[in-house]
Coordinates of C-alpha atoms and ligand atoms in Angstrom, one line a residue:
M1 CA 321.8 -80.2 -44.0
A2 CA 321.8 -81.6 -40.5
L3 CA 323.1 -80.1 -37.2
V4 CA 325.3 -82.4 -35.3
V5 CA 326.8 -82.1 -31.8
Q6 CA 329.9 -84.3 -31.3
K7 CA 331.3 -84.7 -27.8
F8 CA 334.8 -86.0 -27.2
G9 CA 335.7 -87.3 -23.7
G10 CA 339.0 -87.0 -21.9
T11 CA 340.6 -90.2 -23.3
S12 CA 339.5 -89.2 -26.8
V13 CA 341.6 -86.0 -26.6
A14 CA 344.4 -87.2 -24.4
D15 CA 347.3 -86.1 -26.6
A16 CA 348.0 -84.1 -29.7
A17 CA 347.6 -87.0 -32.1
K18 CA 344.2 -87.9 -30.6
I19 CA 343.0 -84.3 -30.8
T20 CA 343.9 -84.3 -34.5
A21 CA 342.1 -87.6 -35.0
A22 CA 339.0 -86.2 -33.3
A23 CA 339.3 -83.0 -35.4
R24 CA 339.2 -85.1 -38.5
K25 CA 335.9 -86.6 -37.4
A26 CA 334.4 -83.1 -37.0
I27 CA 335.8 -82.1 -40.4
A28 CA 334.3 -85.1 -42.1
R29 CA 330.8 -84.2 -40.9
H30 CA 331.4 -80.6 -42.0
E31 CA 332.6 -81.8 -45.4
A32 CA 329.4 -83.8 -45.7
G33 CA 327.5 -80.6 -45.5
D34 CA 326.4 -80.7 -41.8
R35 CA 326.7 -77.9 -39.3
V36 CA 329.0 -79.1 -36.6
V37 CA 329.3 -78.2 -32.9
V38 CA 332.0 -80.0 -31.0
V39 CA 332.0 -80.3 -27.1
V40 CA 335.4 -81.2 -25.6
S41 CA 336.4 -82.5 -22.2
A42 CA 339.7 -81.8 -20.5
M43 CA 342.6 -83.8 -21.9
G44 CA 343.1 -87.3 -20.3
H45 CA 343.1 -87.1 -16.5
Q46 CA 343.7 -83.4 -16.4
T47 CA 340.7 -82.7 -14.1
D48 CA 341.9 -85.3 -11.6
I49 CA 345.4 -83.7 -11.7
L50 CA 343.9 -80.3 -10.9
V51 CA 341.8 -81.7 -8.1
D52 CA 344.9 -83.3 -6.7
L53 CA 346.8 -80.0 -6.9
A54 CA 344.1 -78.2 -5.0
K55 CA 344.2 -80.9 -2.3
Q56 CA 348.0 -80.3 -1.9
I57 CA 347.2 -76.7 -1.1
T58 CA 344.3 -77.3 1.2
E59 CA 341.9 -80.0 2.3
R60 CA 338.9 -77.7 2.0
P61 CA 339.3 -75.6 -1.1
S62 CA 336.6 -73.0 -1.7
A63 CA 334.1 -74.3 -4.2
R64 CA 334.2 -71.1 -6.3
E65 CA 338.0 -71.4 -6.7
M66 CA 337.7 -75.1 -7.5
D67 CA 335.4 -74.2 -10.4
M68 CA 337.9 -71.5 -11.5
L69 CA 340.6 -74.1 -11.5
L70 CA 338.8 -77.1 -13.0
S71 CA 337.3 -75.1 -15.9
T72 CA 340.9 -74.4 -17.2
G73 CA 341.2 -78.1 -18.3
E74 CA 338.5 -77.6 -20.9
Q75 CA 339.8 -74.2 -21.9
V76 CA 343.1 -75.8 -22.9
S77 CA 341.5 -78.6 -24.9
V78 CA 339.1 -76.4 -26.9
A79 CA 341.9 -74.1 -28.0
L80 CA 344.0 -77.0 -29.1
F81 CA 341.1 -78.6 -30.8
A82 CA 340.4 -75.4 -32.8
M83 CA 344.1 -75.2 -33.7
A84 CA 344.0 -78.8 -35.0
I85 CA 341.1 -77.9 -37.3
H86 CA 342.9 -74.8 -38.5
S87 CA 346.0 -76.8 -39.3
L88 CA 343.9 -79.1 -41.4
G89 CA 342.7 -76.1 -43.4
Y90 CA 339.2 -75.5 -42.0
K91 CA 337.5 -72.7 -40.0
A92 CA 336.9 -73.3 -36.3
V93 CA 336.3 -71.0 -33.2
S94 CA 336.7 -72.2 -29.6
L95 CA 334.3 -70.9 -26.9
T96 CA 334.2 -71.2 -23.1
G97 CA 330.9 -71.8 -21.4
A98 CA 330.6 -68.2 -20.5
Q99 CA 331.3 -67.1 -24.1
I100 CA 328.5 -69.3 -25.4
G101 CA 326.2 -68.0 -22.7
I102 CA 325.6 -71.2 -20.7
R103 CA 323.9 -69.7 -17.6
T104 CA 323.8 -71.8 -14.5
D105 CA 322.8 -71.4 -10.9
S106 CA 325.5 -70.7 -8.3
T107 CA 325.9 -74.1 -6.8
H108 CA 329.6 -74.3 -7.4
T109 CA 331.1 -77.7 -8.4
R110 CA 327.6 -79.1 -9.2
A111 CA 325.8 -76.2 -10.9
R112 CA 322.6 -76.8 -12.9
I113 CA 322.0 -75.2 -16.3
K114 CA 319.3 -72.5 -16.4
S115 CA 319.5 -71.3 -20.0
I116 CA 321.7 -71.4 -23.0
S117 CA 322.0 -68.6 -25.6
T118 CA 322.2 -69.8 -29.2
D119 CA 323.1 -66.4 -30.8
H120 CA 326.9 -66.7 -30.7
V121 CA 327.0 -70.3 -31.8
T122 CA 324.5 -69.9 -34.6
K123 CA 326.3 -66.9 -36.0
L124 CA 329.6 -68.8 -36.1
L125 CA 327.9 -71.8 -37.8
D126 CA 326.3 -69.4 -40.3
D127 CA 329.8 -68.1 -41.0
G128 CA 330.8 -71.6 -41.9
A129 CA 332.9 -72.3 -38.8
I130 CA 333.0 -75.5 -36.7
V131 CA 332.3 -74.4 -33.2
I132 CA 334.3 -75.9 -30.4
A133 CA 332.6 -75.6 -27.0
A134 CA 334.2 -76.2 -23.6
G135 CA 332.3 -78.9 -21.8
F136 CA 331.4 -79.0 -18.1
Q137 CA 331.3 -75.3 -17.4
G138 CA 329.0 -72.3 -17.3
I139 CA 328.6 -68.9 -15.7
D140 CA 326.3 -67.8 -13.0
Q141 CA 324.3 -64.5 -12.8
H142 CA 327.1 -62.8 -10.9
G143 CA 329.7 -63.7 -13.6
N144 CA 331.3 -66.5 -11.6
I145 CA 332.6 -69.5 -13.5
T146 CA 330.8 -72.7 -12.5
T147 CA 331.2 -76.4 -13.3
L148 CA 328.4 -79.0 -13.7
G149 CA 329.9 -81.8 -11.7
R150 CA 332.4 -84.5 -12.6
G151 CA 331.6 -86.1 -16.0
G152 CA 329.5 -83.0 -16.9
S153 CA 330.7 -82.5 -20.5
D154 CA 328.1 -85.0 -21.6
T155 CA 325.5 -82.7 -20.1
T156 CA 326.9 -79.7 -21.9
A157 CA 326.7 -81.6 -25.2
V158 CA 323.1 -82.8 -24.9
A159 CA 321.9 -79.5 -23.5
L160 CA 323.5 -77.6 -26.4
A161 CA 322.0 -80.2 -28.8
A162 CA 318.6 -79.5 -27.2
V163 CA 318.7 -75.7 -27.6
L164 CA 320.2 -75.8 -31.1
G165 CA 317.6 -78.4 -32.2
A166 CA 320.4 -80.7 -33.3
D167 CA 319.5 -83.8 -35.2
V168 CA 321.8 -86.0 -33.2
C169 CA 324.2 -85.7 -30.3
E170 CA 327.1 -88.1 -30.8
I171 CA 329.1 -89.0 -27.6
Y172 CA 332.6 -90.3 -28.6
T173 CA 334.3 -92.2 -25.8
D174 CA 336.7 -95.0 -25.1
V175 CA 334.2 -97.9 -25.3
D176 CA 332.1 -99.1 -28.3
G177 CA 328.8 -97.9 -26.7
V178 CA 326.6 -98.6 -23.7
F179 CA 327.2 -102.1 -22.4
T180 CA 325.1 -104.4 -20.2
T181 CA 327.6 -103.5 -17.5
D182 CA 331.0 -101.9 -17.3
P183 CA 333.0 -103.9 -19.9
R184 CA 336.2 -103.0 -17.9
I185 CA 334.9 -104.9 -14.9
L186 CA 333.2 -107.7 -16.8
P187 CA 334.7 -108.6 -20.2
E188 CA 331.6 -110.7 -21.2
A189 CA 329.4 -107.5 -21.0
A190 CA 327.6 -107.0 -24.3
R191 CA 327.1 -103.7 -26.2
L192 CA 323.4 -102.8 -26.4
P193 CA 322.3 -101.6 -29.9
S194 CA 319.8 -99.3 -28.3
I195 CA 318.5 -98.4 -24.9
S196 CA 315.6 -96.3 -23.6
H197 CA 316.1 -92.9 -21.8
D198 CA 314.6 -94.3 -18.6
E199 CA 316.9 -97.2 -18.4
M200 CA 320.0 -95.2 -19.3
L201 CA 319.0 -92.6 -16.7
E202 CA 318.6 -95.3 -14.1
L203 CA 321.9 -97.1 -15.0
A204 CA 323.8 -93.9 -15.1
S205 CA 322.6 -92.6 -11.8
L206 CA 323.1 -96.0 -10.2
G207 CA 326.8 -96.1 -11.1
A208 CA 327.3 -96.8 -14.9
G209 CA 329.9 -94.1 -15.5
V210 CA 329.5 -94.1 -19.3
M211 CA 327.1 -91.2 -19.4
H212 CA 326.6 -88.3 -17.0
P213 CA 323.0 -89.0 -15.7
R214 CA 321.9 -85.3 -16.1
S215 CA 322.7 -85.5 -19.8
I216 CA 320.0 -88.1 -20.2
E217 CA 317.5 -85.9 -18.3
F218 CA 318.1 -83.3 -21.1
A219 CA 317.8 -86.0 -23.8
K220 CA 314.5 -87.2 -22.4
K221 CA 313.0 -83.8 -21.7
F222 CA 313.9 -82.2 -25.0
G223 CA 313.7 -85.3 -27.3
V224 CA 317.4 -85.3 -28.3
P225 CA 318.6 -88.6 -29.9
V226 CA 322.0 -89.6 -28.4
L227 CA 324.4 -92.0 -30.0
V228 CA 327.3 -93.3 -27.9
R229 CA 330.2 -94.7 -29.9
S230 CA 333.9 -95.2 -29.8
S231 CA 336.4 -92.5 -30.8
F232 CA 338.9 -95.1 -31.8
R233 CA 337.0 -97.7 -33.7
D234 CA 334.2 -97.4 -36.3
G235 CA 331.0 -99.1 -35.2
P236 CA 327.3 -98.6 -34.8
G237 CA 327.5 -97.7 -31.1
T238 CA 324.4 -97.4 -28.9
L239 CA 321.4 -95.3 -29.6
I240 CA 319.6 -93.8 -26.6
L241 CA 315.9 -93.2 -27.5
D242 CA 312.4 -92.9 -26.1
A243 CA 310.8 -95.9 -24.4
D244 CA 308.2 -96.4 -27.2
R245 CA 310.9 -97.4 -29.7
A246 CA 313.3 -99.2 -27.3
A247 CA 313.3 -102.9 -26.7
Q248 CA 311.2 -104.0 -23.7
R249 CA 313.7 -106.2 -21.9
P250 CA 313.1 -107.4 -18.3
A251 CA 316.8 -106.6 -17.7
S252 CA 319.0 -104.4 -19.9
G253 CA 321.9 -103.8 -17.6
V254 CA 323.5 -104.1 -14.2
A255 CA 325.1 -101.1 -12.5
L256 CA 327.5 -101.0 -9.5
A257 CA 327.8 -97.9 -7.3
K258 CA 330.9 -99.1 -5.5
D259 CA 331.4 -96.2 -3.1
E260 CA 328.1 -96.0 -1.2
A261 CA 327.6 -95.5 2.5
R262 CA 324.6 -96.5 4.7
I263 CA 323.3 -94.5 7.6
T264 CA 320.7 -95.6 10.1
I265 CA 318.8 -93.6 12.7
E266 CA 317.9 -96.1 15.4
D267 CA 314.7 -95.9 17.4
A268 CA 313.4 -92.6 16.2
R269 CA 309.9 -91.5 17.2
D270 CA 307.5 -93.2 14.7
E271 CA 305.2 -90.3 13.9
P272 CA 304.4 -88.2 10.8
G273 CA 306.9 -85.5 10.3
V274 CA 310.0 -87.0 11.8
N275 CA 311.4 -88.0 8.4
H276 CA 310.9 -84.4 7.2
L277 CA 313.2 -83.2 10.0
L278 CA 316.0 -85.3 8.6
F279 CA 315.5 -85.2 4.9
S280 CA 314.9 -81.5 4.7
R281 CA 318.3 -80.9 6.2
L282 CA 320.0 -83.3 3.9
A283 CA 318.3 -81.7 0.9
A284 CA 319.3 -78.2 2.0
A285 CA 323.0 -79.5 1.9
G286 CA 322.4 -80.8 -1.7
I287 CA 322.9 -84.4 -0.7
A288 CA 321.1 -86.9 -2.9
V289 CA 319.7 -89.7 -0.8
D290 CA 318.8 -93.1 -2.1
M291 CA 317.4 -96.4 -0.7
I292 CA 315.3 -94.8 2.0
V293 CA 313.9 -97.6 4.2
Q294 CA 311.9 -97.4 7.3
N295 CA 311.1 -100.4 9.6
M296 CA 307.6 -101.3 10.6
G297 CA 308.3 -99.8 14.0
Q298 CA 307.4 -101.1 17.5
G299 CA 306.3 -99.4 20.6
G300 CA 306.2 -96.1 18.8
R301 CA 309.8 -96.4 17.7
T302 CA 311.3 -97.1 14.3
D303 CA 314.6 -97.3 12.4
V304 CA 315.2 -95.2 9.3
S305 CA 318.0 -96.2 7.0
F306 CA 319.2 -94.6 3.7
T307 CA 322.3 -94.5 1.5
V308 CA 324.4 -91.6 0.2
P309 CA 327.4 -91.5 -2.1
G310 CA 330.6 -92.2 -0.1
D311 CA 331.9 -88.7 -0.8
D312 CA 328.9 -87.2 1.1
L313 CA 329.2 -89.4 4.1
V314 CA 331.0 -87.1 6.5
E315 CA 328.6 -84.2 5.9
A316 CA 325.5 -86.5 5.8
L317 CA 326.5 -88.0 9.2
E318 CA 327.0 -84.6 10.8
I319 CA 323.5 -83.6 9.6
T320 CA 321.9 -86.9 10.6
R321 CA 323.4 -86.8 14.1
S322 CA 322.0 -83.4 14.7
A323 CA 318.6 -84.4 13.3
A324 CA 318.6 -87.6 15.4
D325 CA 318.5 -85.6 18.6
A326 CA 315.4 -83.7 17.3
M327 CA 313.8 -87.0 16.3
G328 CA 314.3 -88.4 19.8
A329 CA 316.4 -91.2 18.3
R330 CA 318.6 -93.4 20.4
G331 CA 321.6 -93.4 18.1
V332 CA 323.0 -93.3 14.6
S333 CA 325.0 -96.1 13.0
H334 CA 326.7 -96.2 9.6
D335 CA 328.6 -98.4 7.2
D336 CA 331.1 -96.9 4.8
A337 CA 332.1 -100.2 3.1
V338 CA 329.0 -101.0 1.1
A339 CA 328.2 -101.1 -2.6
K340 CA 324.8 -100.9 -4.5
V341 CA 324.1 -103.4 -7.2
S342 CA 321.2 -102.7 -9.4
V343 CA 319.5 -104.4 -12.3
V344 CA 317.5 -102.2 -14.7
G345 CA 315.0 -103.0 -17.4
V346 CA 311.8 -101.3 -18.7
G347 CA 310.1 -104.7 -19.3
M348 CA 310.7 -105.8 -15.7
D349 CA 307.2 -105.2 -14.4
R350 CA 305.7 -107.4 -17.1
A351 CA 308.2 -110.3 -16.7
E352 CA 307.9 -113.2 -14.3
G353 CA 310.2 -113.8 -11.4
V354 CA 312.8 -111.0 -11.9
A355 CA 313.4 -110.5 -8.2
G356 CA 313.7 -114.3 -7.8
T357 CA 316.4 -114.4 -10.5
M358 CA 318.4 -111.6 -9.0
F359 CA 318.3 -112.8 -5.3
S360 CA 318.9 -116.5 -6.2
A361 CA 322.0 -115.4 -8.1
L362 CA 323.3 -113.5 -5.1
S363 CA 322.4 -116.4 -2.8
R364 CA 324.3 -118.9 -4.9
E365 CA 327.4 -116.8 -4.4
G366 CA 326.8 -116.6 -0.7
I367 CA 326.4 -112.8 -0.9
N368 CA 324.4 -111.3 1.9
V369 CA 321.9 -108.5 1.0
H370 CA 321.8 -105.7 3.6
M371 CA 319.0 -103.6 2.0
I372 CA 316.6 -103.8 -1.0
T373 CA 314.6 -101.2 -2.8
T374 CA 312.9 -101.3 -6.1
S375 CA 311.1 -99.1 -8.6
E376 CA 309.1 -100.1 -11.7
I377 CA 312.2 -100.5 -13.7
K378 CA 315.0 -101.5 -11.3
I379 CA 315.9 -103.5 -8.3
S380 CA 318.8 -102.3 -6.1
A381 CA 320.5 -104.4 -3.4
L382 CA 323.1 -103.1 -0.9
V383 CA 326.0 -105.5 -0.3
D384 CA 329.5 -105.5 1.2
R385 CA 331.8 -103.4 -1.0
R386 CA 334.2 -106.2 -1.5
E387 CA 331.4 -108.4 -2.8
G388 CA 330.3 -105.8 -5.4
P389 CA 332.1 -107.1 -8.4
A390 CA 331.1 -110.7 -7.7
A391 CA 327.5 -109.6 -7.3
V392 CA 327.5 -107.8 -10.6
K393 CA 329.0 -110.9 -12.3
A394 CA 326.4 -113.2 -10.7
V395 CA 323.4 -111.0 -11.6
H396 CA 324.7 -110.3 -15.2
K397 CA 325.0 -114.1 -15.8
A398 CA 321.6 -114.9 -14.2
F399 CA 319.9 -112.6 -16.7
H400 CA 322.0 -113.9 -19.6
L401 CA 323.0 -110.4 -20.4
E402 CA 326.1 -111.6 -22.3
A403 CA 323.7 -112.3 -25.1
A404 CA 321.7 -109.1 -24.8
G405 CA 323.6 -107.4 -27.6
A406 CA 322.0 -109.6 -30.2
G407 CA 318.9 -108.5 -32.1
G408 CA 319.4 -105.5 -34.3
D409 CA 321.9 -102.7 -34.5
A410 CA 321.8 -99.0 -33.9
A411 CA 322.2 -98.4 -37.6
A412 CA 318.8 -100.1 -38.0
V413 CA 317.1 -97.6 -35.7
K414 CA 317.5 -94.1 -37.1
P415 CA 318.2 -91.3 -34.6
T416 CA 315.2 -89.2 -34.9
K417 CA 314.2 -86.1 -32.9
S418 CA 311.1 -86.3 -30.8
S419 CA 309.1 -83.3 -29.5
P420 CA 310.0 -82.0 -26.0
L421 CA 307.9 -83.3 -23.1
E422 CA 304.8 -81.2 -22.4
V423 CA 306.2 -80.3 -18.9
V424 CA 309.3 -78.5 -20.4
R425 CA 307.2 -75.5 -21.3
R426 CA 306.3 -74.9 -17.7
L427 CA 310.0 -74.9 -16.5
E428 CA 311.8 -71.7 -15.6
G429 CA 315.3 -73.2 -15.8
M430 CA 316.2 -75.8 -18.4
E431 CA 317.4 -78.2 -15.8
D432 CA 314.7 -77.7 -13.2
L433 CA 312.9 -80.6 -11.7
A434 CA 310.2 -81.7 -14.1
V435 CA 307.2 -83.2 -12.4
E436 CA 304.6 -84.5 -14.9
D437 CA 301.9 -86.2 -12.8
C438 CA 300.8 -87.7 -9.6
I439 CA 298.8 -90.9 -9.7
L440 CA 297.0 -93.1 -7.2
D441 CA 297.0 -96.9 -7.3
D442 CA 294.7 -98.4 -4.7
T443 CA 294.6 -102.0 -6.0
Q444 CA 297.5 -103.4 -3.9
A445 CA 298.1 -105.2 -0.7
L446 CA 301.1 -105.0 1.5
V447 CA 302.8 -108.0 3.1
T448 CA 305.6 -107.7 5.6
F449 CA 308.0 -110.2 7.1
T450 CA 309.4 -109.3 10.5
H451 CA 312.1 -111.2 12.5
L452 CA 313.8 -112.4 9.3
P453 CA 317.3 -113.8 10.0
D454 CA 320.0 -111.7 8.4
R455 CA 321.6 -114.5 6.4
P456 CA 322.5 -115.0 2.7
G457 CA 319.6 -116.6 0.8
V458 CA 316.7 -115.3 2.7
A459 CA 315.5 -112.9 0.0
A460 CA 316.1 -115.7 -2.6
D461 CA 313.9 -118.1 -0.6
I462 CA 311.1 -115.6 -0.4
F463 CA 311.0 -114.6 -4.1
E464 CA 311.5 -118.2 -5.4
E465 CA 308.6 -119.3 -3.3
L466 CA 306.4 -116.4 -4.5
G467 CA 307.5 -117.2 -8.0
R468 CA 306.4 -120.9 -7.6
A469 CA 303.0 -119.6 -6.4
G470 CA 302.8 -117.6 -9.6
L471 CA 302.8 -114.3 -7.8
N472 CA 304.3 -111.1 -9.3
V473 CA 305.4 -108.5 -6.8
D474 CA 305.5 -104.8 -7.3
M475 CA 307.4 -102.9 -4.7
I476 CA 310.0 -104.6 -2.5
V477 CA 311.8 -103.0 0.4
Q478 CA 314.1 -104.7 2.9
S479 CA 315.3 -102.8 5.9
H480 CA 318.8 -102.7 7.2
P481 CA 319.0 -105.5 9.7
R482 CA 319.5 -104.8 13.4
D483 CA 320.7 -107.4 16.0
G484 CA 320.7 -110.0 13.2
I485 CA 317.1 -109.4 12.3
A486 CA 315.6 -107.8 9.2
E487 CA 312.2 -106.8 7.8
L488 CA 311.1 -107.3 4.2
S489 CA 307.9 -105.9 2.7
F490 CA 306.4 -106.2 -0.7
T491 CA 303.2 -105.3 -2.5
V492 CA 301.0 -107.5 -4.7
P493 CA 297.7 -107.0 -6.4
A494 CA 295.0 -107.1 -3.7
E495 CA 293.2 -110.0 -5.4
N496 CA 296.4 -112.1 -4.9
R497 CA 296.7 -111.3 -1.2
D498 CA 295.5 -114.6 0.1
R499 CA 297.9 -116.6 -2.0
A500 CA 300.7 -114.2 -1.1
I501 CA 300.0 -114.7 2.6
E502 CA 299.9 -118.4 2.2
A503 CA 303.2 -118.5 0.4
A504 CA 304.7 -116.0 2.9
G505 CA 303.5 -118.3 5.7
R506 CA 305.4 -121.2 4.3
I507 CA 308.6 -119.2 4.2
A508 CA 308.1 -117.7 7.6
E509 CA 307.7 -121.2 9.1
T510 CA 311.1 -122.4 7.7
R511 CA 312.8 -119.2 8.7
Q512 CA 311.2 -118.6 12.1
A513 CA 310.0 -115.2 10.9
R514 CA 306.6 -113.6 11.2
V515 CA 304.2 -112.2 8.6
A516 CA 301.9 -109.2 8.8
D517 CA 299.8 -107.7 6.1
V518 CA 297.6 -104.7 5.2
P519 CA 294.9 -106.0 2.8
H520 CA 294.5 -102.6 1.0
V521 CA 297.1 -99.9 0.6
A522 CA 297.3 -96.8 -1.5
K523 CA 300.4 -96.3 -3.7
L524 CA 301.0 -92.7 -4.8
S525 CA 303.5 -92.1 -7.6
I526 CA 305.0 -88.8 -8.6
T527 CA 306.3 -89.1 -12.2
G528 CA 308.7 -86.8 -14.0
V529 CA 312.4 -86.3 -14.8
G530 CA 315.2 -85.7 -12.3
I531 CA 313.2 -86.9 -9.4
R532 CA 316.1 -88.4 -7.5
S533 CA 318.9 -86.2 -8.9
H534 CA 317.3 -83.1 -7.5
A535 CA 317.9 -83.4 -3.8
G536 CA 314.8 -82.9 -1.7
V537 CA 312.0 -84.2 -3.9
A538 CA 311.3 -86.9 -1.3
D539 CA 311.2 -84.3 1.3
R540 CA 308.8 -82.1 -0.6
L541 CA 306.4 -85.0 -0.2
F542 CA 307.1 -85.9 3.4
K543 CA 306.2 -82.5 4.7
P544 CA 302.7 -82.0 3.3
L545 CA 301.8 -85.6 4.0
A546 CA 302.9 -85.2 7.6
D547 CA 301.0 -82.0 7.9
A548 CA 297.9 -83.9 6.7
G549 CA 298.5 -86.6 9.3
V550 CA 299.4 -89.3 6.8
N551 CA 301.9 -92.0 7.8
I552 CA 304.1 -93.4 5.1
D553 CA 304.6 -97.2 5.0
L554 CA 307.1 -97.5 2.2
V555 CA 309.1 -95.2 -0.1
S556 CA 310.9 -96.0 -3.3
T557 CA 312.6 -93.7 -5.8
S558 CA 314.0 -93.8 -9.3
E559 CA 315.0 -91.0 -11.6
V560 CA 311.6 -90.8 -13.2
R561 CA 309.3 -91.8 -10.3
L562 CA 308.8 -91.5 -6.5
N563 CA 306.4 -94.0 -4.9
V564 CA 305.0 -93.9 -1.4
V565 CA 302.7 -96.4 0.1
V566 CA 300.1 -95.2 2.7
N567 CA 297.0 -96.5 4.4
A568 CA 294.2 -97.1 1.8
E569 CA 291.7 -94.8 3.6
Q570 CA 294.2 -91.9 3.2
G571 CA 294.8 -92.5 -0.5
E572 CA 292.4 -89.9 -2.0
K573 CA 293.4 -87.3 0.6
S574 CA 297.1 -87.9 0.0
L575 CA 296.6 -87.6 -3.7
A576 CA 295.0 -84.2 -3.3
V577 CA 297.7 -83.1 -0.9
L578 CA 300.5 -84.1 -3.3
R579 CA 298.9 -82.6 -6.4
T580 CA 298.8 -79.3 -4.5
A581 CA 302.3 -79.7 -3.2
F582 CA 303.7 -80.2 -6.7
G583 CA 301.5 -77.6 -8.4
L584 CA 299.6 -80.1 -10.6
Ligands
ADP1 P1 334.7 -90.1 -21.3 O1 336.0 -89.5 -20.8 O2 334.7 -90.3 -22.7 O3 333.6 -89.2 -20.8 P2 334.1 -92.0 -19.2 O4 335.3 -92.6 -18.5 O5 333.4 -90.9 -18.5 O6 334.6 -91.5 -20.6 O7 333.0 -93.1 -19.6 C1 333.5 -94.3 -20.3 C2 333.7 -95.4 -19.3 O8 332.5 -95.8 -18.7 C3 334.2 -96.7 -19.9 O9 335.6 -96.7 -20.1 C4 333.7 -97.8 -19.0 O10 334.7 -98.2 -18.2 C5 332.7 -97.1 -18.1 N1 331.4 -97.7 -18.0 C6 330.7 -98.0 -16.9 N2 329.6 -98.6 -17.1 C7 329.5 -98.8 -18.4 C8 328.5 -99.4 -19.3 N3 327.4 -99.9 -18.8 N4 328.8 -99.3 -20.6 C9 329.9 -98.8 -21.1 N5 330.9 -98.2 -20.4 C10 330.7 -98.2 -19.0
LIG2 N1 336.6 -82.9 -17.3 C1 335.5 -83.1 -16.5 C2 335.7 -84.3 -15.6 O1 336.7 -85.0 -15.7 C3 334.2 -83.2 -17.2 C4 334.1 -84.4 -18.2 O2 335.1 -85.0 -18.5 O3 333.0 -84.7 -18.6 O4 334.9 -84.6 -14.8
MG3 MG1 332.4 -89.2 -19.1

């Protein structure tokens, strides 16, 4: 007898007929002898309708009252779902998040789960009932209703599956599974039979709306197999599983975060500690920052750029302007019409020329790239918002992702539970940041182009040339251009430094740019789960490094890793500082 958690999204329970159809799916599993817990979202666009209602009353509703309001959507759907099961002649009991005992912190509208009690649910299952749990909600220590953030029912489902030790968490939605990109934007997108946790985490947090990113954090930490499939059509779906069993593709998918905003602090004092001033304040406001890029700096001054979700722009700008004064900066600029295009693949670091393929594709479409950041498994490029869809299309095509679905089906890979990560035992709250390790790599060199013209095709030229020279780059960072001039840095294995400088020289000559290099740098990586989604992780690293007098050359983040590049002589010292800072 298996324990199954089934989650039905808004479109899957949009009306009475759909609720009954979903109820039949739960009953079929129950009839097959399994214990079934169903997690349900609000019907159709109910949550949007409630948000809109609140806006009609006030522009700035209290977050606590928003949670009180939004949680009603799921309360309606669980009750109707239980009634549908009753009317088909079976036992079912609906429960709110509070009734289950889903304890969260008090961060209204984006609360994190601390613990989940299994007593109530287990007792009902023992009694032979199908349990219908309200998604997206919980209760804090003071008895206030909280919600987990938009799309959070996925997270309720996987978290419940984790504490109940479920054999599988099935996510029923309005598409056939996880695709290489949003199939509603690009019809040629292909369904992936399976995908690794790390890739799904990255894709989800970089804009692929099919899964709530935090649900994948639970899946990875607690070893829950997740199967995404259609509510309306039978099919194998997509199995989300640990990296060891997933295919090692250089590119698995392309994500578009279409509502991004870029903020730049111009001419800040270039000394250890200035970044901390800014990022600690942003973190305190719970704003998740991405694409942090600092220029090389001249005359003791430097620009610092970063991106935030468009919804956070107003607050982030307020905070940045006040920090800019303290940083002695000359000004703050921003762009609220940008989008972030990312290609994600766990096999990227072993493949040749991935960056070249991506930037050549953008260049052929005449798309200008404003900023670049990478991690081991992704490359992100910031482009004009109106060019976002064309950029996705071009990159998708360049990696031949329309053919990515071929090669096995989810049915062939069995959803099997794996044991929770070691780090989980040390966590106080289920959803706390999980830092696993800090490692030092001192085998790389850093090459930087300065005075690069801000024109389409420049990044393509660089990575095509490096590709021709047989060089594989690791980290890539391109700054936000100022006065028509950008900087681009990359790291290569130190033994390839001479060849890299030579190739860089050829490009610099044709583009009237300059090249600088550091023969040996130290790259420090913090690895874990939830590194980017927990605001302030980057800042926890800036402060102790600054206190130790270490200057950071490059930063890059992903959901499972945060990398910083520092001077080689300071590598060992930085490692010790970071291990202490993260309690390792
Ligand atoms: P639900 O209400 O079931 O939670 P969502 O709307 O949250 O459904 O998620 C499903 C939607 O995610 C799809 O309709 C699709 O447009 C979108 N989507 C974005 N990226 C992807 C992707 N890579 N694969 C599949 N769907 C995606
Ligand atoms: N109903 C909530 C929302 O629309 C949660 C969810 O659907 O996952 O965001
Ligand atoms: Mg969803």
